[in-house]
DNA sequence: TTGTTTGTTAAGTAAGTCTGAACTATATTG
DNA sequence: CAATATAGTTCAGACTTACTTAACAAACAA
């Protein structure tokens, strides 16, 4: 294809054309666009020169767009609309894409379920500054609401939260663990407990379930960290309920009870947020990560 | 609506973006567009500045469009394509619309059937230079093919013509006329004839029909002008076959025979021609003109 | 290490875009 | 009719944009 340079029809000229198409006068059109009538007149004369057509006819001292020039007017509308779209997109991108992704995860997500996802993302988006915060669900969701974090992997909260949307990731079985060598009988013999703190979503789930089972709900000690809870059980300070991925390790010395409930891990995002491509990509990878075989 | 001026994203910049998207190097892209590498580099830097996004990432010393910038690339493609379309349209319009319409008509069309159409068109399009050529069908169609004429009203030719399209206008009855006072008996008594010249479409129609009727086909004299043919019949030089509109006048002294055939008048146009709005309009008026009551 | 390649920066020129003032043509008013 | 108002254009000047050439910086290859 022979490459003749296209005439440089400027967005500005097209805006002028749209303005005069519907304005009562060119002075009004110029005011609407925010330039002098002279600039508008000269800009449209230049557009005529570049296209090589006569866009207007004189009606007395007024100028009116020729009906035969409708295709140019349609073109102007179309190109200006497309330009508005891409500028709007760029504005949103600039605001959102600082090259930084703030990710919050509860510990089991970071350590057990998604370390591969994080590694893969980092190696393929080394231009993105991925900052990981490991904390309890409640705390993470607050940071998400405040804008400190962009994406959170946590336990599904008991209630909907305004402005936050959730996508399910995986379901974790929660199992009762007792001190080593202690046989586990019926629920009435379970406890006392070492659990996550009272403001923890998992804690609420566990207490409610124990109630239902007719087991004691006395809590002897608390910690946000599953490892600490395991050590407390090992020391005989109490029983706990943990996901299998955190309750059992190479040093599998705790007495393993039954699965009493399940908890849903989700990825959380501020609803209606400007979509940062990097955050989008990371969310996609989390969502499509197969479950880690801890069913 | 608050009117923030759109950034003036130039067609040129978008062309540069499209060129580098697929080129092995920016130097190659620049060569393809027809500018220096420096102009391309600066143009793209300006595009980045106007959009407020970083379109490229460095891969060693090379520059590669970020995959996240695909929407800008799509936009570039779209706008450049739209611009090519409107420029192409304008080019065609400029070539075709010279404010001149070359119209060819056979005499009966100009004088009898369509004088009102011509008058109306002229009064409502006084910016158009309408030039009328009156000549025989064959000659007019040749001029149409050569581009001398834009539109032709003539007798439908016996064969299709490459590159010319026809739209039917009206049907004219062709009637036998003999010298005044001479009774018109059967076809065997008709003739000799004064007819249009041998290359005339009407002439061919008449001769073929006379053959069919078993009448003489001897031609004593010829003329392209119907008036001349009438005078010859008045002088007793022979008989003729004319449309009623041309065979009968206020001086209705010829002997009127029977209608022996019909001929179709058509408007002819070069096929696939760039449409000049003025020519389009004239054709429309001819096509929708009611028949002139000469059935 | 030297030489080559890729893209960038600097300086200068031409063209484009805008402003405000002056001008031309048309419409309105008394 | 003359005087005034209105609509758009032209002119001159200031600033911006787009391009060229030459020099420069960084990366790559031998």
XYZ file of C-alpha atoms (C1' of nucleotides) in Angstrom, chain B residues 26-27 38 41-42 61-63, chain C residues 4-11:
16
model
C 11.840 2.199 15.601
C 14.182 3.127 12.806
C 14.108 11.322 15.875
C 10.790 9.229 18.979
C 9.727 12.767 19.801
C 17.987 -0.852 24.346
C 14.781 -1.602 22.466
C 11.360 -0.255 23.235
C 28.087 -1.009 15.853
C 23.289 -0.397 16.819
C 19.137 1.672 19.007
C 16.844 5.300 20.662
C 17.225 10.171 22.786
C 18.368 14.999 23.179
C 19.518 19.603 21.508
C 19.160 23.336 18.345
